[in-house]
Short mmCIF file of C-alpha atoms and ligand atoms in Angstrom, two decimals:
data_model
loop_
_atom_site.label_atom_id
_atom_site.label_comp_id
_atom_site.label_asym_id
_atom_site.label_seq_id
_atom_site.Cartn_x
_atom_site.Cartn_y
_atom_site.Cartn_z
CA MET R 162 10.21 17.15 15.07
CA THR R 163 10.38 13.51 14.15
CA PRO R 164 14.02 12.48 13.69
CA LYS R 165 14.59 10.64 10.42
CA THR R 166 16.67 7.60 11.22
CA GLY R 167 16.19 5.49 8.12
CA PRO R 168 14.64 5.55 4.72
CA PHE R 169 11.30 6.34 6.31
CA PRO R 170 10.49 8.30 9.42
CA ARG R 171 10.10 5.97 12.34
CA PRO R 172 8.27 6.99 15.50
CA PRO R 173 10.62 9.09 17.66
CA ALA R 174 12.74 7.11 20.08
CA ARG R 175 11.38 7.73 23.54
CA ALA R 176 11.14 6.12 26.90
CA ILE R 177 8.16 3.83 26.64
CA PRO R 178 5.80 4.42 29.52
CA ARG R 179 4.59 1.27 31.25
CA LEU R 180 1.59 0.44 29.19
CA MET R 181 -1.67 -0.49 30.70
CA THR R 182 -2.15 -3.95 29.26
CA GLN R 183 -4.60 -3.92 26.42
CA ARG R 184 -6.11 -7.16 25.25
CA LEU R 185 -7.84 -8.19 22.08
CA THR R 186 -9.65 -11.52 21.75
CA ILE R 187 -10.57 -12.70 18.27
CA ARG R 188 -11.55 -15.97 16.65
CA ARG R 189 -8.48 -18.11 16.04
CA PRO R 190 -6.89 -17.09 12.75
CA ASP R 191 -6.10 -19.21 9.70
CA ASP R 192 -3.29 -18.74 7.22
CA TRP R 193 -4.57 -18.88 3.63
CA HIS R 194 -1.09 -19.19 2.05
CA LEU R 195 1.71 -21.05 3.80
CA HIS R 196 4.91 -22.89 2.85
CA LEU R 197 5.73 -25.70 5.26
CA ARG R 198 8.34 -27.57 3.15
CA ASP R 199 9.14 -31.14 4.14
CA GLY R 200 11.47 -33.24 6.32
CA ALA R 201 13.64 -31.37 8.84
CA MET R 202 12.33 -27.94 7.79
CA LEU R 203 8.70 -29.02 8.16
CA LYS R 204 9.44 -30.36 11.63
CA ALA R 205 11.09 -27.10 12.67
CA VAL R 206 8.59 -24.59 11.27
CA LEU R 207 5.22 -26.31 11.70
CA PRO R 208 4.98 -25.68 15.49
CA GLN R 209 5.34 -21.93 14.78
CA THR R 210 2.13 -21.98 12.75
CA VAL R 211 0.26 -24.40 15.01
CA ALA R 212 0.94 -22.06 17.96
CA HIS R 213 -1.35 -19.36 16.54
CA PHE R 214 -3.34 -20.73 13.59
CA SER R 215 -6.01 -23.43 13.30
CA ARG R 216 -5.79 -24.09 9.57
CA ALA R 217 -3.57 -23.20 6.67
CA ILE R 218 -3.65 -23.53 2.91
CA ILE R 219 -0.47 -25.51 2.25
CA MET R 220 1.50 -24.53 -0.81
CA PRO R 221 2.48 -27.41 -3.11
CA ASN R 222 5.86 -26.12 -4.36
CA LEU R 223 7.96 -28.96 -3.01
CA VAL R 224 10.67 -30.55 -5.12
CA PRO R 225 9.12 -32.47 -6.85
CA PRO R 226 5.83 -30.58 -6.56
CA VAL R 227 2.56 -31.88 -5.09
CA VAL R 228 0.74 -32.55 -8.35
CA THR R 229 -1.79 -35.35 -7.87
CA MET R 230 -4.38 -36.18 -5.25
CA ALA R 231 -2.14 -39.06 -4.15
CA ASP R 232 0.79 -36.63 -3.68
CA ALA R 233 -1.41 -34.32 -1.60
CA MET R 234 -2.68 -37.15 0.61
CA ALA R 235 0.87 -38.36 1.28
CA TYR R 236 2.09 -34.82 2.05
CA ARG R 237 -0.88 -34.25 4.36
CA GLU R 238 0.06 -37.37 6.35
CA ARG R 239 3.64 -36.11 6.72
CA ILE R 240 2.35 -32.76 7.99
CA LEU R 241 -0.01 -34.38 10.49
CA ALA R 242 2.81 -36.64 11.69
CA ALA R 243 4.99 -33.55 12.33
CA ALA R 244 2.21 -31.51 14.01
CA PRO R 245 2.52 -31.13 17.76
CA GLY R 246 -0.71 -32.31 19.41
CA VAL R 247 -3.32 -34.34 17.61
CA GLY R 248 -6.21 -32.62 15.90
CA LEU R 249 -5.09 -29.08 16.75
CA PHE R 250 -4.17 -28.10 13.24
CA GLU R 251 -5.83 -28.79 9.92
CA PRO R 252 -3.72 -28.58 6.78
CA LEU R 253 -5.84 -27.57 3.78
CA MET R 254 -4.09 -29.12 0.82
CA THR R 255 -3.53 -27.76 -2.69
CA LEU R 256 -2.46 -29.25 -6.01
CA TYR R 257 0.23 -27.74 -8.19
CA LEU R 258 -1.25 -27.13 -11.65
CA THR R 259 0.86 -28.46 -14.51
CA GLU R 260 0.13 -28.78 -18.20
CA ASP R 261 -0.45 -32.52 -17.57
CA THR R 262 -2.91 -32.17 -14.67
CA ASP R 263 -5.94 -34.46 -15.09
CA PRO R 264 -9.32 -32.72 -14.51
CA GLU R 265 -10.76 -35.94 -13.06
CA ASP R 266 -7.97 -36.23 -10.49
CA VAL R 267 -8.63 -32.61 -9.47
CA ALA R 268 -12.35 -33.33 -9.10
CA ALA R 269 -11.66 -36.44 -7.02
CA ALA R 270 -9.26 -34.48 -4.79
CA HIS R 271 -11.88 -31.79 -4.25
CA GLY R 272 -14.52 -34.44 -3.56
CA SER R 273 -12.35 -35.90 -0.78
CA GLY R 274 -12.81 -32.64 1.15
CA LEU R 275 -9.09 -32.58 1.98
CA VAL R 276 -7.82 -30.65 -1.05
CA LYS R 277 -9.21 -27.13 -1.13
CA ALA R 278 -7.58 -25.42 -4.09
CA VAL R 279 -5.34 -25.70 -7.13
CA LYS R 280 -2.29 -23.50 -7.41
CA LEU R 281 -1.25 -21.80 -10.61
CA TYR R 282 2.39 -20.78 -10.95
CA PRO R 283 3.42 -19.30 -14.27
CA ALA R 284 6.58 -21.31 -15.06
CA GLY R 285 9.62 -19.67 -13.46
CA ALA R 286 7.70 -17.07 -11.45
CA THR R 287 8.99 -17.99 -7.99
CA THR R 288 10.83 -20.56 -5.88
CA ASN R 289 10.37 -24.11 -7.28
CA SER R 290 8.00 -23.06 -10.06
CA ALA R 291 9.77 -24.72 -13.00
CA SER R 292 6.89 -27.19 -13.51
CA GLY R 293 4.34 -24.37 -13.77
CA VAL R 294 2.16 -23.40 -16.71
CA ARG R 295 3.57 -22.03 -19.97
CA ASP R 296 0.63 -22.56 -22.32
CA PHE R 297 -2.69 -21.66 -20.69
CA ASP R 298 -4.70 -23.45 -23.42
CA LYS R 299 -3.30 -26.73 -22.09
CA VAL R 300 -4.94 -26.22 -18.67
CA ARG R 301 -8.31 -25.05 -19.99
CA PRO R 302 -10.11 -28.39 -19.29
CA VAL R 303 -8.90 -28.31 -15.68
CA LEU R 304 -10.04 -24.72 -15.19
CA GLU R 305 -13.44 -25.52 -16.67
CA LYS R 306 -13.85 -28.48 -14.33
CA MET R 307 -12.89 -26.25 -11.38
CA ALA R 308 -15.45 -23.62 -12.37
CA GLU R 309 -18.07 -26.37 -12.53
CA ILE R 310 -17.30 -27.76 -9.05
CA GLY R 311 -16.58 -24.39 -7.40
CA MET R 312 -12.96 -25.16 -6.52
CA PRO R 313 -10.76 -22.06 -6.12
CA LEU R 314 -7.67 -21.43 -8.24
CA CYS R 315 -4.89 -19.74 -6.23
CA VAL R 316 -2.81 -17.66 -8.59
CA HIS R 317 0.77 -16.45 -8.34
CA GLY R 318 0.08 -13.35 -10.40
CA GLU R 319 3.30 -12.34 -12.12
CA VAL R 320 4.39 -12.61 -15.73
CA THR R 321 7.81 -14.12 -16.23
CA THR R 322 8.64 -12.52 -19.58
CA PRO R 323 12.26 -11.34 -19.30
CA GLU R 324 11.42 -7.98 -20.95
CA VAL R 325 8.98 -7.03 -18.19
CA ASP R 326 10.58 -5.23 -15.27
CA ILE R 327 10.35 -7.17 -12.00
CA PHE R 328 8.43 -4.31 -10.34
CA ASP R 329 5.79 -4.33 -13.13
CA ARG R 330 5.20 -8.07 -13.35
CA GLU R 331 2.07 -8.16 -11.21
CA ALA R 332 0.28 -5.28 -12.96
CA VAL R 333 1.13 -6.71 -16.41
CA PHE R 334 -0.11 -10.16 -15.33
CA ILE R 335 -3.49 -8.77 -14.32
CA ASP R 336 -4.04 -7.15 -17.72
CA THR R 337 -2.53 -9.78 -19.98
CA VAL R 338 -3.22 -13.08 -18.19
CA LEU R 339 -5.60 -12.89 -15.25
CA ASP R 340 -8.36 -10.80 -16.75
CA PRO R 341 -8.49 -12.76 -20.06
CA LEU R 342 -8.38 -16.04 -18.11
CA ARG R 343 -11.31 -15.04 -15.90
CA ARG R 344 -13.34 -13.82 -18.86
CA ALA R 345 -12.69 -17.10 -20.69
CA THR R 346 -13.77 -19.20 -17.70
CA PRO R 347 -16.92 -17.67 -16.20
CA GLY R 348 -17.64 -18.93 -12.70
CA LEU R 349 -14.00 -19.80 -11.95
CA ARG R 350 -13.25 -18.80 -8.37
CA VAL R 351 -9.83 -17.14 -8.15
CA VAL R 352 -7.62 -16.06 -5.26
CA MET R 353 -5.07 -13.45 -6.25
CA GLU R 354 -2.26 -14.58 -3.98
CA HIS R 355 0.01 -12.19 -2.08
CA ILE R 356 -1.07 -9.01 -3.86
CA THR R 357 1.52 -6.23 -3.75
CA THR R 358 0.23 -3.29 -5.79
CA ALA R 359 -2.49 -0.66 -5.89
CA ASP R 360 -3.31 -2.10 -9.35
CA ALA R 361 -4.19 -5.45 -7.79
CA VAL R 362 -6.24 -3.74 -5.08
CA ALA R 363 -8.26 -1.90 -7.72
CA TYR R 364 -8.79 -5.05 -9.79
CA LEU R 365 -9.93 -6.97 -6.72
CA GLN R 366 -12.37 -4.26 -5.69
CA ASP R 367 -13.86 -4.21 -9.19
CA GLY R 368 -14.33 -7.98 -9.19
CA ASN R 369 -17.32 -10.09 -8.25
CA ASP R 370 -17.77 -12.60 -5.43
CA ASP R 371 -15.68 -15.16 -7.31
CA LEU R 372 -12.55 -13.07 -6.83
CA GLY R 373 -10.58 -12.92 -3.57
CA ALA R 374 -7.04 -11.94 -2.57
CA THR R 375 -4.51 -12.70 0.12
CA ILE R 376 -2.05 -10.20 1.56
CA THR R 377 1.16 -11.16 3.35
CA THR R 378 2.45 -9.88 6.65
CA HIS R 379 5.59 -8.40 5.14
CA HIS R 380 3.91 -6.60 2.24
CA LEU R 381 1.85 -4.72 4.85
CA MET R 382 5.02 -3.56 6.63
CA ILE R 383 7.90 -2.99 4.24
CA ASN R 384 8.50 -1.28 0.92
CA ARG R 385 11.40 -1.49 -1.49
CA ASN R 386 13.38 1.21 0.29
CA HIS R 387 13.40 -0.89 3.43
CA MET R 388 14.93 -3.69 1.37
CA LEU R 389 17.52 -1.63 -0.51
CA VAL R 390 18.39 1.69 1.15
CA GLY R 391 21.41 1.72 3.45
CA GLY R 392 22.39 -1.87 2.61
CA ILE R 393 20.72 -4.82 0.93
CA ARG R 394 18.55 -6.86 3.27
CA PRO R 395 18.27 -10.42 2.00
CA HIS R 396 15.61 -11.33 4.54
CA TYR R 397 13.25 -8.81 2.91
CA TYR R 398 13.76 -10.35 -0.53
CA CYS R 399 10.70 -12.26 -1.70
CA LEU R 400 8.51 -12.72 -4.74
CA PRO R 401 6.51 -10.83 -5.68
CA ILE R 402 9.14 -8.26 -4.76
CA VAL R 403 8.16 -5.50 -2.32
CA LYS R 404 7.07 -2.33 -4.14
CA ARG R 405 6.90 1.43 -3.58
CA GLU R 406 5.42 2.92 -0.41
CA LYS R 407 2.21 3.99 -2.17
CA HIS R 408 1.50 0.35 -2.97
CA ARG R 409 2.11 -0.73 0.63
CA GLU R 410 -0.30 1.98 1.74
CA ALA R 411 -2.96 0.71 -0.68
CA LEU R 412 -2.59 -2.79 0.79
CA VAL R 413 -2.88 -1.50 4.37
CA ASP R 414 -5.95 0.57 3.45
CA LEU R 415 -7.61 -2.47 1.93
CA ALA R 416 -6.76 -4.94 4.71
CA THR R 417 -7.74 -2.57 7.50
CA SER R 418 -10.99 -1.55 5.80
CA GLY R 419 -12.49 -4.97 6.53
CA PHE R 420 -13.11 -5.54 2.79
CA SER R 421 -14.62 -9.02 2.81
CA ARG R 422 -12.83 -10.62 -0.16
CA CYS R 423 -9.34 -9.95 1.20
CA PHE R 424 -7.69 -12.09 3.87
CA LEU R 425 -4.42 -13.10 5.47
CA GLY R 426 -2.03 -15.36 3.59
CA THR R 427 1.33 -14.98 5.29
CA ASP R 428 3.33 -16.59 2.46
CA SER R 429 5.68 -17.52 5.29
CA ALA R 430 8.43 -19.23 3.28
CA PRO R 431 11.37 -20.53 5.30
CA HIS R 432 14.86 -20.91 3.84
CA LEU R 433 18.08 -21.64 5.71
CA ALA R 434 19.86 -18.41 6.64
CA THR R 435 22.84 -19.53 4.56
CA ASP R 436 20.65 -19.85 1.47
CA LYS R 437 19.36 -16.31 1.84
CA GLN R 438 22.63 -14.65 2.88
CA SER R 439 24.39 -15.67 -0.31
CA PRO R 440 25.54 -14.07 -3.60
CA CYS R 441 22.32 -15.42 -5.15
CA GLY R 442 19.94 -15.46 -2.23
CA CYS R 443 16.62 -17.33 -2.22
CA ALA R 444 13.30 -15.49 -2.26
CA GLY R 445 11.04 -15.90 0.74
CA VAL R 446 10.24 -14.30 4.10
CA PHE R 447 9.67 -16.47 7.15
CA SER R 448 6.99 -14.63 9.10
CA ALA R 449 4.81 -17.27 10.78
CA PRO R 450 6.10 -16.73 14.36
CA VAL R 451 5.56 -12.94 14.34
CA THR R 452 2.61 -12.51 12.01
CA MET R 453 -0.05 -11.95 14.66
CA SER R 454 2.18 -9.43 16.51
CA CYS R 455 2.91 -7.64 13.24
CA LEU R 456 -0.73 -7.49 12.19
CA ALA R 457 -1.85 -6.11 15.55
CA GLU R 458 0.75 -3.36 15.16
CA VAL R 459 -0.38 -2.51 11.60
CA PHE R 460 -4.09 -2.56 12.42
CA GLU R 461 -3.59 -0.52 15.60
CA GLU R 462 -1.60 2.10 13.70
CA ALA R 463 -4.45 2.33 11.18
CA GLY R 464 -6.97 2.73 14.02
CA ALA R 465 -8.58 -0.50 12.89
CA LEU R 466 -7.95 -3.14 15.56
CA ASP R 467 -11.64 -3.92 15.27
CA LYS R 468 -11.03 -5.14 11.69
CA LEU R 469 -8.20 -7.53 12.53
CA GLU R 470 -10.59 -10.41 13.13
CA SER R 471 -12.21 -9.97 9.69
CA PHE R 472 -8.84 -10.03 7.96
CA ALA R 473 -7.21 -12.87 9.91
CA SER R 474 -10.12 -15.05 10.99
CA LEU R 475 -13.40 -14.40 9.16
CA ASN R 476 -12.97 -13.35 5.53
CA GLY R 477 -10.83 -16.34 4.52
CA PRO R 478 -13.24 -19.03 5.74
CA ALA R 479 -16.12 -17.12 4.13
CA PHE R 480 -14.38 -17.12 0.75
CA TYR R 481 -13.43 -20.80 1.02
CA ARG R 482 -16.98 -21.59 2.21
CA LEU R 483 -15.81 -23.02 5.52
CA PRO R 484 -17.00 -22.17 9.03
CA ALA R 485 -14.92 -19.69 11.06
CA ASN R 486 -13.02 -21.24 13.97
CA GLU R 487 -14.91 -21.52 17.25
CA ALA R 488 -11.74 -21.23 19.35
CA THR R 489 -10.28 -17.81 20.11
CA ILE R 490 -6.86 -16.24 20.54
CA THR R 491 -5.96 -13.32 22.80
CA LEU R 492 -3.41 -10.69 21.90
CA ALA R 493 -1.98 -8.52 24.66
CA LYS R 494 -0.10 -5.26 24.34
CA GLY R 495 2.92 -4.72 26.54
CA GLU R 496 6.60 -3.85 26.46
CA PRO R 497 8.06 -4.28 22.97
CA ALA R 498 9.69 -7.62 22.23
CA GLY R 499 13.27 -7.68 20.96
CA VAL R 500 14.33 -9.04 17.58
CA PRO R 501 12.60 -12.41 17.16
CA PRO R 502 14.89 -15.39 17.80
CA GLN R 503 15.96 -17.60 14.92
CA ILE R 504 14.34 -21.00 14.50
CA GLU R 505 16.80 -23.88 14.63
CA THR R 506 16.57 -26.76 12.16
CA GLU R 507 18.76 -29.86 11.80
CA ASN R 508 20.52 -28.11 8.93
CA GLY R 509 20.99 -24.65 10.44
CA PRO R 510 18.97 -21.62 11.52
CA VAL R 511 16.09 -19.86 9.76
CA VAL R 512 15.82 -16.11 10.31
CA VAL R 513 12.42 -14.80 11.37
CA PHE R 514 10.95 -11.66 9.74
CA ASP R 515 11.99 -8.54 11.66
CA PRO R 516 9.91 -5.58 10.48
CA GLY R 517 12.48 -3.15 11.89
CA ARG R 518 10.08 -1.58 14.36
CA PRO R 519 9.02 -2.48 17.88
CA LEU R 520 6.36 -5.15 18.25
CA HIS R 521 4.24 -4.48 21.32
CA TRP R 522 1.63 -7.18 20.87
CA HIS R 523 2.04 -10.86 21.64
CA VAL R 524 -0.21 -13.87 21.62
CA GLU R 525 -1.07 -14.73 25.23
CA ASP R 526 -2.50 -18.19 24.83
CA GLU R 527 -0.27 -19.79 22.23
CA LEU R 528 -0.34 -23.57 21.87
N1 OTD G 697 7.54 -16.24 -2.71
N2 OTD G 697 9.27 -17.52 -1.85
C1 OTD G 697 8.55 -18.67 -1.96
C2 OTD G 697 7.29 -18.64 -2.43
C3 OTD G 697 6.64 -17.34 -2.53
O1 OTD G 697 5.54 -16.71 -4.49
C4 OTD G 697 5.47 -17.30 -3.43
O2 OTD G 697 4.46 -17.88 -3.04
C5 OTD G 697 9.18 -19.91 -1.53
O3 OTD G 697 10.29 -19.84 -1.02
O4 OTD G 697 8.54 -20.98 -1.67
C6 OTD G 697 8.78 -16.33 -2.25
O5 OTD G 697 9.48 -15.32 -2.22
ZN1 ZN G 698 3.55 -16.96 -5.15
ZN1 ZN G 699 3.96 -18.49 -1.40
#
């Protein structure tokens, strides 16, 4: 009988036999949704991504946000200056959509080849989203320009209406905002960012080639019981909030199926430990250092290690119309690693995502 040790049955504790090393070599992955921040935090967390990933879509929710092409170019330079090794990592920049965004500036940014997407945050939906969109009619000219030039819109898909329960905000957004918006702007390419529900999975599967979705590391591994049963775990608190187990299972089924319009976006979002372990803790899970180990575990459990490359390294570039990376990465299975160490910054430590289960896989050839 499997002993129940927590909210969900974990594999029985047992002596782990010395494992024959198993290896898996895949094209080097990219992260299609990443928060790098700025200054001391950027310096501390960027090497964690560069170690395993070739490219990442860089989220623009700085304070103040990255709104114009000029903002994005300046931020890109700061990232490159903080990147260990020259030319090893390519930041793919995004612009934060506001009600004042100029369609011509967006087109020029896209034309530069350095800005790959525009990010839509409904005002107030997540960390640093106060400048987001309230009135969608005001951004219509920008969306039409993006449809014309084939530039993807990355969407934080949650309504912010106070009456809507936090666990329902994604499903309500799909029906009341996303679907009408897509119908009103034919040809607009949309990435449903960090999907968390079976409703989003179904909507994605019904969609055409202009619709893609990212899934985070943590939404593949934890549900709301993990966050709340037996004590509140601030390092599992993020937006969109983790949902019921049946939703997590729908995400795992989709990711491990190899479905081509779904790809990895870690949403790795570092905050100082003190800002999360507080009476009003910040939302965000810092998963970059352990993502590849976590994914190997999830895909192996689903009997789908052969689909890991599609999810982490192939489907994203295909959606963004970029070549897959030529370089490879090798994961090896061995003795489980302990709890991942914290990352130190000038202002204090950042806690790394701990999925609460052993991680047997590690990246052998990290940079
Ligand atoms: N969610 N935290 C953050 C962003 C994301 O919605 C997101 O993309 C953050 O800290 O920037 C979070 O929980
Ligand atoms: Zn978001
Ligand atoms: Zn994010």
